[in-house]
Coordinates of C-alpha atoms in Angstrom, one line a residue:
M30 CA 77.1 108.7 117.4
R31 CA 78.6 112.1 116.4
D32 CA 78.7 113.6 113.1
V33 CA 81.6 112.6 110.9
A34 CA 81.1 114.5 108.3
G35 CA 83.6 116.3 106.7
K36 CA 86.4 114.8 108.7
V37 CA 89.5 113.0 107.4
A38 CA 89.8 109.1 108.2
F39 CA 93.3 107.3 107.1
V40 CA 93.2 103.7 106.5
A41 CA 96.7 101.8 106.0
G42 CA 96.5 99.0 104.3
A43 CA 92.6 99.3 102.1
A44 CA 93.6 96.8 99.7
S45 CA 93.2 93.3 102.6
G46 CA 91.5 92.8 105.8
T47 CA 88.8 94.5 107.1
S48 CA 90.4 97.5 106.1
P49 CA 88.0 97.8 102.6
G50 CA 84.6 97.7 105.0
I51 CA 86.1 100.5 107.3
A52 CA 87.0 102.7 104.7
R53 CA 83.7 102.0 102.8
S54 CA 81.2 102.6 106.6
F55 CA 83.8 105.9 106.7
A56 CA 82.8 107.1 103.4
A57 CA 79.6 106.3 104.1
S58 CA 78.9 109.0 106.9
G59 CA 80.7 111.6 104.8
M60 CA 83.9 111.7 105.4
Q61 CA 87.5 112.0 103.1
V62 CA 89.4 109.0 103.6
V63 CA 92.8 108.8 102.8
V64 CA 93.4 104.8 102.0
T65 CA 97.3 104.2 102.0
G66 CA 99.2 101.1 100.4
E67 CA 102.7 99.5 99.6
S68 CA 102.6 99.7 96.6
E69 CA 100.5 101.5 93.4
D70 CA 98.9 97.8 92.4
H71 CA 97.7 97.4 96.4
L72 CA 96.3 101.5 95.6
A73 CA 94.6 100.2 92.6
E74 CA 93.4 97.3 93.9
A75 CA 91.8 99.6 96.9
R76 CA 90.8 102.3 94.2
D77 CA 88.5 99.5 92.5
L78 CA 86.9 98.4 95.1
L79 CA 86.1 101.4 96.9
T80 CA 85.3 104.2 94.3
Q81 CA 82.7 102.1 92.8
D82 CA 80.4 103.7 95.2
G83 CA 81.0 107.3 95.3
G84 CA 82.7 108.3 98.4
S85 CA 85.4 111.2 98.6
F86 CA 88.8 108.9 98.8
R87 CA 92.5 109.9 98.4
F88 CA 94.6 107.3 97.6
I89 CA 98.9 107.2 98.7
P90 CA 101.0 105.1 98.3
L91 CA 102.8 104.3 101.8
D92 CA 103.8 101.3 103.8
V93 CA 103.2 102.8 107.2
T94 CA 106.1 100.7 108.5
D95 CA 108.8 102.9 107.6
R96 CA 109.4 105.4 109.7
K97 CA 111.6 107.6 108.0
R98 CA 108.7 108.2 105.6
L99 CA 106.3 108.6 107.8
A100 CA 108.8 110.7 109.8
A101 CA 109.0 113.0 107.0
G102 CA 104.9 113.3 106.0
G103 CA 104.7 110.3 104.4
G104 CA 106.2 113.0 100.7

């Protein structure tokens, strides 16, 4: 596997399904992980799950099905 340390990974819906494990794997590989969730509650849950083992995470409230917001850069 090639070196991905310092690269950025984008993980949508990181509080559910396989996403937390994927986000952890990216962080363990040295990646900076951007995590999205539909609500602050989902993000808080993801933050609790993911930050226990360290890693570089940024949490952004974003519904990836909202095309207008995505086109505007998520903000």
